[in-house]
Short mmCIF file of C-alpha atoms in Angstrom, two decimals:
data_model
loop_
_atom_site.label_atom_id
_atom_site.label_comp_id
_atom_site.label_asym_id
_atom_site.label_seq_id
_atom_site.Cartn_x
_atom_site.Cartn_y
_atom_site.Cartn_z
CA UNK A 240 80.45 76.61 118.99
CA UNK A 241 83.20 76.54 116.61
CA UNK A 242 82.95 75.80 112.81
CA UNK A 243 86.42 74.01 112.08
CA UNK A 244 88.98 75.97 110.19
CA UNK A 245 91.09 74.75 107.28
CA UNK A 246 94.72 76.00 108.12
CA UNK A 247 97.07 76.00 104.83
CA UNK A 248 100.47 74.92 105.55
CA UNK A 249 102.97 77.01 103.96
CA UNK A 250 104.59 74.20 101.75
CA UNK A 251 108.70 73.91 102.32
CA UNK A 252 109.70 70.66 101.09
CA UNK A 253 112.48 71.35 98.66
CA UNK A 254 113.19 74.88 100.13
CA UNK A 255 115.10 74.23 103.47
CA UNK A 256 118.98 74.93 102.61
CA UNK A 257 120.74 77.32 103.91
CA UNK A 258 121.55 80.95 103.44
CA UNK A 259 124.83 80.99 103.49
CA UNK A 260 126.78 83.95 101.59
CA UNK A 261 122.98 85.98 101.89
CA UNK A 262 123.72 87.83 104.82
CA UNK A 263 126.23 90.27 105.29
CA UNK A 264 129.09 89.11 103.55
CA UNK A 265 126.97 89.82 100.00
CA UNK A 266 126.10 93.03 98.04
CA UNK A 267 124.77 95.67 100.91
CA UNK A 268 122.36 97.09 98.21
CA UNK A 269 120.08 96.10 95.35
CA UNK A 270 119.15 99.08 93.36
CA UNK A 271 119.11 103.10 94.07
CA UNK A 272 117.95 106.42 92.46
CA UNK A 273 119.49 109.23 93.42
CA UNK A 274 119.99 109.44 97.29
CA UNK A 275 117.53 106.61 97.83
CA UNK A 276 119.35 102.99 97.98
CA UNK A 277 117.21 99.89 98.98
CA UNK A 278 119.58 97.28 100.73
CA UNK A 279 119.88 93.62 100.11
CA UNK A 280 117.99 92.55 103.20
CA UNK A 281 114.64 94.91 102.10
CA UNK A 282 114.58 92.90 98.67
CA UNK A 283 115.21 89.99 100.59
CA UNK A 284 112.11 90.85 102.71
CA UNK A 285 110.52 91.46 99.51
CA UNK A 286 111.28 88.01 98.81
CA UNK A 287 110.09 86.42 101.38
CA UNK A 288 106.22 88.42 100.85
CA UNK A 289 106.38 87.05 97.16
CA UNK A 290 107.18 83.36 98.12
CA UNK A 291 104.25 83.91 100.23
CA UNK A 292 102.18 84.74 97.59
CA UNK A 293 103.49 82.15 95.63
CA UNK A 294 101.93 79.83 97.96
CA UNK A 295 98.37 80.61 97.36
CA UNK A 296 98.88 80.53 93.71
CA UNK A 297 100.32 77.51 92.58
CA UNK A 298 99.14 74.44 91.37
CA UNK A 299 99.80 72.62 94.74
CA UNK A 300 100.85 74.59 97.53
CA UNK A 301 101.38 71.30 99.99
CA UNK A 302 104.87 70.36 97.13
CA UNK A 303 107.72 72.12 95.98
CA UNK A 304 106.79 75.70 95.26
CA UNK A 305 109.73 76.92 93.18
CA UNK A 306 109.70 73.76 91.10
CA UNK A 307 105.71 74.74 90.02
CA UNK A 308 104.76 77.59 87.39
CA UNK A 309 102.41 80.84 88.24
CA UNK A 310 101.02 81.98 85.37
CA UNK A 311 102.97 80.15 83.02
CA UNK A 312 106.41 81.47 84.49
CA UNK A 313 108.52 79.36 86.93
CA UNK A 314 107.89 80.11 90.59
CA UNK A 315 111.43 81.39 91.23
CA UNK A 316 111.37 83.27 88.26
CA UNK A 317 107.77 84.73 89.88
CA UNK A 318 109.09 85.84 92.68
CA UNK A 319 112.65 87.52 92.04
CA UNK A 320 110.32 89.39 89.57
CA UNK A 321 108.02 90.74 91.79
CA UNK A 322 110.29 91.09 94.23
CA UNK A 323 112.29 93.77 91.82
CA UNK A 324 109.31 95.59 91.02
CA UNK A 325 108.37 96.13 94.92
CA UNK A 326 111.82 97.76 94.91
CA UNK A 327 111.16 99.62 92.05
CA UNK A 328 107.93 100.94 93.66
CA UNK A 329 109.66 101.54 96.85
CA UNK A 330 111.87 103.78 94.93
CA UNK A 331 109.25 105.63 92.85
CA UNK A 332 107.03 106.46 96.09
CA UNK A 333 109.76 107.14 98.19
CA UNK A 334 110.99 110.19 95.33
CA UNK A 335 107.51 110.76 94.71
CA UNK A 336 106.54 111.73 98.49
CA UNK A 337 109.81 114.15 98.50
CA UNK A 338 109.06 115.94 95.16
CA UNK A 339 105.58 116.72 96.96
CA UNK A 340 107.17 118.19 100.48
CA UNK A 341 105.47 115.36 101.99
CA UNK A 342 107.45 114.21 104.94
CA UNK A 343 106.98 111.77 108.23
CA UNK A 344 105.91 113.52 110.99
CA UNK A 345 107.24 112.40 114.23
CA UNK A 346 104.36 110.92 115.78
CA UNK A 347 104.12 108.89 112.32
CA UNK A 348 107.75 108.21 113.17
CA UNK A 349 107.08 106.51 116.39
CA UNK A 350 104.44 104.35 115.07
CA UNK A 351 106.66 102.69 112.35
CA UNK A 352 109.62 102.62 115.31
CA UNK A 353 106.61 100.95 117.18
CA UNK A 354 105.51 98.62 115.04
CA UNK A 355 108.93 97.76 113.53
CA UNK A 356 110.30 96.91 117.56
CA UNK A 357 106.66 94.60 117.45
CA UNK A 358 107.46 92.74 114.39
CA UNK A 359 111.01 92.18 115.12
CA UNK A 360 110.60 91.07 118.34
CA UNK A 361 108.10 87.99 117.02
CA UNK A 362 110.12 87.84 113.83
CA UNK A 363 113.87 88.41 114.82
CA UNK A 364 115.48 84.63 114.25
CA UNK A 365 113.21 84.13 111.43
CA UNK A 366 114.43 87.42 109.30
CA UNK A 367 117.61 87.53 110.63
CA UNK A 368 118.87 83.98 108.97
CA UNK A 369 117.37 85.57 106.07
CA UNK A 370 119.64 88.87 105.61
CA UNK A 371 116.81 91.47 107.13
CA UNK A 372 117.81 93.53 109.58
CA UNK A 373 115.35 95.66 112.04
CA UNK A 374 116.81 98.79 109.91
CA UNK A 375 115.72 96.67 107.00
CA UNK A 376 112.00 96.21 108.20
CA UNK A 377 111.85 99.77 109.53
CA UNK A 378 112.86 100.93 105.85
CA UNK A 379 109.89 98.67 104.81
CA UNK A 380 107.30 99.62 106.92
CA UNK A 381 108.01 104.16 106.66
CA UNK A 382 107.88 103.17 102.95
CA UNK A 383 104.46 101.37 103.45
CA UNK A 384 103.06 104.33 105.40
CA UNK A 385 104.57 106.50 102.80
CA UNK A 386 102.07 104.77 100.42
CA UNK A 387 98.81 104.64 102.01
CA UNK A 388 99.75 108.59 102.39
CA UNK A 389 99.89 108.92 98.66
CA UNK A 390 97.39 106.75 97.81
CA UNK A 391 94.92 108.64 100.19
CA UNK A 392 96.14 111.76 98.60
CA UNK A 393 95.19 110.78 95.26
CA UNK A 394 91.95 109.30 96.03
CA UNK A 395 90.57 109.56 99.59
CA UNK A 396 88.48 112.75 100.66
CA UNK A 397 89.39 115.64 98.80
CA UNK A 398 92.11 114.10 96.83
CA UNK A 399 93.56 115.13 93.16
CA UNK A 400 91.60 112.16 92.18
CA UNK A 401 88.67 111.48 94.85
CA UNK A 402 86.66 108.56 94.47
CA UNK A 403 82.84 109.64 95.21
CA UNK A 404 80.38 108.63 97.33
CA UNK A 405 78.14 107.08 94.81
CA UNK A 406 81.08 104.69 93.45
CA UNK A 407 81.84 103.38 96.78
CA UNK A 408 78.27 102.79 98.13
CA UNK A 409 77.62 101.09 94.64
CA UNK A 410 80.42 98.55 95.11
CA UNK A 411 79.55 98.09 98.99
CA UNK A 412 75.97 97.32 97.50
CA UNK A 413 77.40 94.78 94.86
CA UNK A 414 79.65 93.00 96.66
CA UNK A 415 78.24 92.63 100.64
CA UNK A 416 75.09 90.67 101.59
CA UNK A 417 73.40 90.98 104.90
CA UNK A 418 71.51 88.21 106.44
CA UNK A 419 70.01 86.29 109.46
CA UNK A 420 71.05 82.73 110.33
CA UNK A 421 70.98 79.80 112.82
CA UNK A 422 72.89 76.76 113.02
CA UNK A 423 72.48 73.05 113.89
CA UNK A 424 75.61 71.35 114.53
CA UNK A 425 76.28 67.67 112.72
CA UNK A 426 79.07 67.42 115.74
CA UNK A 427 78.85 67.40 119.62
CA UNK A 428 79.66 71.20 121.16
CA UNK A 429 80.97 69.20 124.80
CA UNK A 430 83.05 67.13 122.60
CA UNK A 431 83.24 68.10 119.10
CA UNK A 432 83.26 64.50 118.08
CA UNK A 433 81.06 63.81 115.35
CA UNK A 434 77.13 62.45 115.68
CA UNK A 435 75.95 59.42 115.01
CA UNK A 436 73.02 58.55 112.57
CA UNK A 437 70.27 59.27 115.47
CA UNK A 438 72.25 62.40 116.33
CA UNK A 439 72.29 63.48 112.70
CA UNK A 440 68.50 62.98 112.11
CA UNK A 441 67.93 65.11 115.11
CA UNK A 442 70.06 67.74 113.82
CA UNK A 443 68.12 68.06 110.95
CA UNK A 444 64.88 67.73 112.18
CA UNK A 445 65.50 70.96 114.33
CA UNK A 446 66.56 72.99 111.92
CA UNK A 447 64.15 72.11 109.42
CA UNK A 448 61.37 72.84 111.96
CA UNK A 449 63.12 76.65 112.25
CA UNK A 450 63.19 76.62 108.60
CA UNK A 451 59.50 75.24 107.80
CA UNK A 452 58.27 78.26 110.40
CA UNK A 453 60.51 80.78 108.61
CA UNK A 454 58.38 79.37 105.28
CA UNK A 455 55.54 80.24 107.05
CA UNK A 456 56.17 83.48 107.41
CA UNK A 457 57.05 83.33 111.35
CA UNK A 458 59.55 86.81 112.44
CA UNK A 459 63.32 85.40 111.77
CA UNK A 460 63.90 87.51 115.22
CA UNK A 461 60.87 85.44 117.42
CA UNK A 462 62.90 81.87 115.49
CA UNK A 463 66.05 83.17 116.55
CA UNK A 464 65.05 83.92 119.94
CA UNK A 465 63.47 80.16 120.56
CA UNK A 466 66.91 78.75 118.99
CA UNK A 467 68.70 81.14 121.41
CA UNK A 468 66.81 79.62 124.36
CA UNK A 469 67.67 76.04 123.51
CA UNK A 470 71.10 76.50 122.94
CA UNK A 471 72.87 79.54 124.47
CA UNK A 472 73.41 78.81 128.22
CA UNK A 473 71.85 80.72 130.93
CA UNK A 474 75.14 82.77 130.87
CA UNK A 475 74.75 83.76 127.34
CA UNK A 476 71.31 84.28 127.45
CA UNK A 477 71.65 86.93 130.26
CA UNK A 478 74.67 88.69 128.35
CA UNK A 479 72.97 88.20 124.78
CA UNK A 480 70.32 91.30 124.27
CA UNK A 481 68.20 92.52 120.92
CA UNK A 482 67.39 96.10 122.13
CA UNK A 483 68.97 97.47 118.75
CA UNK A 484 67.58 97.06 115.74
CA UNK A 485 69.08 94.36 113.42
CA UNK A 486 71.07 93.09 116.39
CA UNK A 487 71.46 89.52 114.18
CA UNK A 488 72.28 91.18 111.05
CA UNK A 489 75.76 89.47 109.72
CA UNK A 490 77.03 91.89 107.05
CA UNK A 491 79.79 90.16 105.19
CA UNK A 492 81.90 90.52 101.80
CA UNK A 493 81.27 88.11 99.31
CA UNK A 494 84.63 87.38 99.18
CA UNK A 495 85.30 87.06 102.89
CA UNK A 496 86.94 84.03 104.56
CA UNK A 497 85.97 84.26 107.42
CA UNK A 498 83.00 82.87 106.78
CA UNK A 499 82.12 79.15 104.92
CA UNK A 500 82.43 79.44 101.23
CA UNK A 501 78.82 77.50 101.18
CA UNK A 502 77.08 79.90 103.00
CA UNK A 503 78.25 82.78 100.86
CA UNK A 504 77.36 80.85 98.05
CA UNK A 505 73.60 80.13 98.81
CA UNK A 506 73.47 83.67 100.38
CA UNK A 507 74.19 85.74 97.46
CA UNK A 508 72.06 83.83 94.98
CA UNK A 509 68.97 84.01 97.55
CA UNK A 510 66.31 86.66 97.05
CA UNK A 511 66.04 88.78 99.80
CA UNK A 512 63.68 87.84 102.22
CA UNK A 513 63.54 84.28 101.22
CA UNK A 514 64.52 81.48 103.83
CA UNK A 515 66.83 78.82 102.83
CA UNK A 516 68.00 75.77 104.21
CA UNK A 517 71.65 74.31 103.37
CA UNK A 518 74.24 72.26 104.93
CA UNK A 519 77.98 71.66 104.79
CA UNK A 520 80.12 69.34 106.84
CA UNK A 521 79.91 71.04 109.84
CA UNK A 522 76.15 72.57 110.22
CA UNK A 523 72.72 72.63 108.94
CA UNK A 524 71.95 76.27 108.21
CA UNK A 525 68.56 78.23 108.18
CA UNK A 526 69.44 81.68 106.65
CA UNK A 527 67.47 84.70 105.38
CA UNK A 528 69.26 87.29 103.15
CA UNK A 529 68.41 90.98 104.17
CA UNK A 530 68.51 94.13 102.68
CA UNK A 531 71.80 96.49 103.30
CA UNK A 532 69.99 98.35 105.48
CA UNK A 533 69.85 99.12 109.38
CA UNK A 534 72.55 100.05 111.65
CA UNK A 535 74.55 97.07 111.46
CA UNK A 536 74.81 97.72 107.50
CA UNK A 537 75.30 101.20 107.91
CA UNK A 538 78.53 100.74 110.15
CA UNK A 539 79.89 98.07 108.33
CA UNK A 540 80.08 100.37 105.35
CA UNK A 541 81.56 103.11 107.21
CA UNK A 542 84.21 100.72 108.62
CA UNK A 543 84.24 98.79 105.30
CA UNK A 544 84.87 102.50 103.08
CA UNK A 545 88.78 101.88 102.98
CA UNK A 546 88.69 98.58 102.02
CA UNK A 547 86.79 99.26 99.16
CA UNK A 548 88.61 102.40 97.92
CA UNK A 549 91.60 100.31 98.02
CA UNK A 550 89.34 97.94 95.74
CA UNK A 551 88.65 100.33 93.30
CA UNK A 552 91.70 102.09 92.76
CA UNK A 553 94.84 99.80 93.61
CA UNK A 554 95.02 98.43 90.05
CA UNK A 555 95.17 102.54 89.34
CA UNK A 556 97.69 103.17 91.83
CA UNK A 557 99.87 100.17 90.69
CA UNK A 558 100.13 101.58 87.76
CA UNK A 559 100.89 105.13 88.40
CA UNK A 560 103.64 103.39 90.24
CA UNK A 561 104.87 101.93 87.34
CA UNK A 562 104.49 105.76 85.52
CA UNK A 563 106.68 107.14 88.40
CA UNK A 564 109.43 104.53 87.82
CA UNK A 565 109.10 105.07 83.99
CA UNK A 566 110.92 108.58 84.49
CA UNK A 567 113.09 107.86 86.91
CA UNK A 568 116.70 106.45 86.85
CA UNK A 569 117.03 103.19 88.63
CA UNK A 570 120.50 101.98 88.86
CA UNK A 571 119.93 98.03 89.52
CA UNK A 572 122.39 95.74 91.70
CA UNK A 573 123.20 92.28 89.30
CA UNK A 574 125.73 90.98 91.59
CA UNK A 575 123.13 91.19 94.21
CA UNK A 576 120.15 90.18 92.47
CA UNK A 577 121.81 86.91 91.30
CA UNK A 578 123.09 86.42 95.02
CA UNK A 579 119.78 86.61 96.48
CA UNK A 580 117.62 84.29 94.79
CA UNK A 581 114.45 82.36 95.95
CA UNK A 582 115.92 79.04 96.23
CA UNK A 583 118.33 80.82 98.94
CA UNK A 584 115.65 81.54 101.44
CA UNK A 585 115.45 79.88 104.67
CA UNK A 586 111.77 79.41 105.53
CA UNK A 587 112.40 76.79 107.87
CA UNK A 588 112.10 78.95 110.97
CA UNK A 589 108.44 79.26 110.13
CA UNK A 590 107.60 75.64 110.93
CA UNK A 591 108.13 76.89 114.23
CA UNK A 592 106.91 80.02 114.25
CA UNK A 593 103.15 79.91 114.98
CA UNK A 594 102.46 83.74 115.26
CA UNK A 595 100.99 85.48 112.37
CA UNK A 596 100.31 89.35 111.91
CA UNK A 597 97.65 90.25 110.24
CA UNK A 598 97.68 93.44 107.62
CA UNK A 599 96.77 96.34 109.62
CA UNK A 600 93.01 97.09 108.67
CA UNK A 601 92.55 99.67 105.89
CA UNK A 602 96.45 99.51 105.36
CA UNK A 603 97.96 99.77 101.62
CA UNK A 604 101.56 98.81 101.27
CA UNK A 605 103.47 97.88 98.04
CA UNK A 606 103.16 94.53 98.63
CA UNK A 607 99.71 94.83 99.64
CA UNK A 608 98.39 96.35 96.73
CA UNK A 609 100.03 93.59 94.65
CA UNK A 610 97.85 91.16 96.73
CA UNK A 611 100.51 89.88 99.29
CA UNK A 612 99.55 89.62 102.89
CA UNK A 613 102.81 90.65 104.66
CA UNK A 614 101.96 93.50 107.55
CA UNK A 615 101.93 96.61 107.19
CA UNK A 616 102.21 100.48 108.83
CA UNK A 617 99.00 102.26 109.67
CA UNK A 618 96.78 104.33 107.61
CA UNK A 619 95.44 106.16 110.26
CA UNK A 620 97.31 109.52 109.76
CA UNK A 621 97.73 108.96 106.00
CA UNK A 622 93.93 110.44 105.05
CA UNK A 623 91.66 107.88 106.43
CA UNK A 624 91.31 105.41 109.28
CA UNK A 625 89.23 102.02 109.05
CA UNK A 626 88.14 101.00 112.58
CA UNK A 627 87.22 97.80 111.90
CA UNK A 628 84.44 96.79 114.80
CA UNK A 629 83.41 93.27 113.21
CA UNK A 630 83.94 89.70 114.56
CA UNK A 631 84.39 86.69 113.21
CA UNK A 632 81.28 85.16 111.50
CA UNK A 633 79.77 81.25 112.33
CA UNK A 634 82.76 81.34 114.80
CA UNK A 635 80.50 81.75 118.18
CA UNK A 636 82.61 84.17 119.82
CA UNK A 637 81.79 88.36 119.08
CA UNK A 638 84.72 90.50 119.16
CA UNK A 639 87.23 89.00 116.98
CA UNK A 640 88.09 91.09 114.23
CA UNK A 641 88.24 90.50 110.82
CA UNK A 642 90.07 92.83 108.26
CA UNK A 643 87.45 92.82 105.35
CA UNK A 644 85.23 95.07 107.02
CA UNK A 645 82.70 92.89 107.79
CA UNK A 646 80.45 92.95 110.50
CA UNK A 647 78.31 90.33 112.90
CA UNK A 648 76.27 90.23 115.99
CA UNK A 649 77.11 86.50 115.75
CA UNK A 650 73.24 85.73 115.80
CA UNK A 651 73.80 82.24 115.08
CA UNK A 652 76.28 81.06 116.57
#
């Protein structure tokens, strides 16, 4: 059973001319310190991230984008600006992994080559009537890598700046709740069509009874197993075991999206222990909040520890950024940065493009750390890896990752 997903459309009215002049016949560069020279079409990819952004923070994302405000600044103003300061950061990590030796290896090499060929492939039309080249994206991504490397440096295990263990378990106890919870559907699982007065009674009346025997004190696991046996098919219930402890335990950020905003809600403000009984448009819910305990918990925070160091010390990082570029010389690009400007984008491809990639799990990138969503190089060799074993919570199906570092045995699903 699926809960229904609300998919934001990336709003383009007003945004669909053409790029002509923003290809190769502009400025070949943007700004440069140095040796180091970002080119037109790696801002321009830069661009592109930050009208993403943009997106999720104006007023309505479904009109006109660069005709709205973000934080009392016009969109297109917005953008180019963070755009420029991505570069700048590009340029300040880039001299700041050389004045510490630091250098690719080639195995970290081939991954970026890897994942660069990846992206392109998906991506080619799309950047390519936008200015970026596959040079241009490879540039992106070693750049990426080269900052998870420094970041890690500077506060992973045995960095000039190591976060401890203490700080991290206190924010994985702050902001992750465990719990235990079925689900009665207001919709038909054969058809998905929705249920009719009668049907909706029925609904409720089961999953009040689960919740009036949870009141009672009744094991959540001996509930769980009875709403199991009514609604998991013979299949399911032959593939579906509870030999390990807390096999039902959902540990989730508070934050997360990949679970309904209502259950988080009444979640975190239950007391532990406590059954509760809520419903949104899709379900009636019978939940009980655990303790971050057990060996669900206990992986989740393992897989979860990246995450949250990125957390607690991007704001940190972003601004030793900004230190680095403080003492460097910059040598900016006008001509360019007034030829590629946000209203020059062509985002139309994306109304056909239906693939998305997803930021690599326990990845920091430039445009990551400033909250954008674009993909990004692996972590893995840069100090830490994040194997992110969770699935997809109130979706019905285990194994689908998430890259919050949550974690589900998709008890109720």
């Amino acid at each position: 059973m699926k809960i229904a997903k609300k998919l934001l459309a990336l709003a383009l009215a007003g945004t669909m001319v053409a790029f002509a002049g923003c290809g190769s016949t502009g400025p070949s560069w943007v700004a440069r310190s140095g040796e180091d020279t970002v080119t037109a079409g790696t801002y321009q990819y830069f661009l592109i991230n930050s009208y993403s952004t943009a997106v999720n923070l104006v007023a309505d994302p479904y009109s006109d984008v660069l005709e709205q405000e973000i934080e009392g600044v016009p969109a297109s103003n917005w953008i180019a600006d963070e755009s420029l300061m991505a570069v700048q950061r590009m340029l300040a990590v880039k001299n700041q992994y050389a004045e510490r030796g630091m250098t690719l290896t080639d195995e970290e090499q081939d991954q970026i080559d890897s994942y660069t060929e990846n992206q392109w492939t998906v991506y080619r039309d799309f950047l390519g009537d936008n200015g970026v080249s596959e040079d241009d994206l490879r540039a992106y991504y070693a750049n990426n890598y080269m900052t998870n490397s420094l970041f890690f440096q500077m506060y992973g295990a045995g960095g000039e700046q190591e976060v401890g263990e203490e700080e991290i378990r206190s924010y994985f106890d702050e902001n992750y709740i465990n719990s235990n919870y079925l689900v009665c559907p207001k919709f038909d699982p054969e058809t998905y069509n929705n249920l009719d007065e009668a049907g909706l009674a029925a609904a409720r009346a089961e999953a009040e009874g689960y919740y009036n025997r949870a009141l009672a004190g009744e094991n959540f696991d001996d509930i769980l197993a009875d709403w199991e046996q009514a609604n998991y098919t013979e299949e399911e219930l032959a593939s579906h075991t509870h030999d390990e402890e807390g096999a039902h335990d959902m540990v989730v950020p508070k934050t997360t999206t990949y679970v309904p905003e209502v259950f988080l809600q009444q979640v975190s403000e239950a007391e532990v222990g406590v059954p509760i009984f809520f419903e949104d448009d899709f379900y009636y819910y019978v939940a009980v909040r655990k303790d971050l305990t057990g060996p669900v918990a206990d992986s989740t925070y393992e897989s979860a520890r990246t995450s949250i160091l990125l957390a607690l010390r991007s704001e940190d990082f972003i601004a030793l950024c900004d230190q680095w570029i403080s003492q460097m010389e910059i040598e900016l690009n006008q001509e360019a940065l007034d030829t590629y400007t946000p209203d020059r984008l062509n985002l139309e491809a994306l109304l056909g493009n239906s693939s998305s990639s997803e930021e690599t799990a326990g990845s920091l990138s430039l445009s990551a750390v400033e909250g954008e969503s674009e993909s990004s190089a692996s972590a893995s060799d840069a100090g830490e890896e994040s194997s992110e074993s969770s699935s997809e919570a109130t979706d019905g199906e285990s194994g689908s990752g998430t890259s919050d570092g949550s974690s589900s045995d998709n008890a109720g699903e």
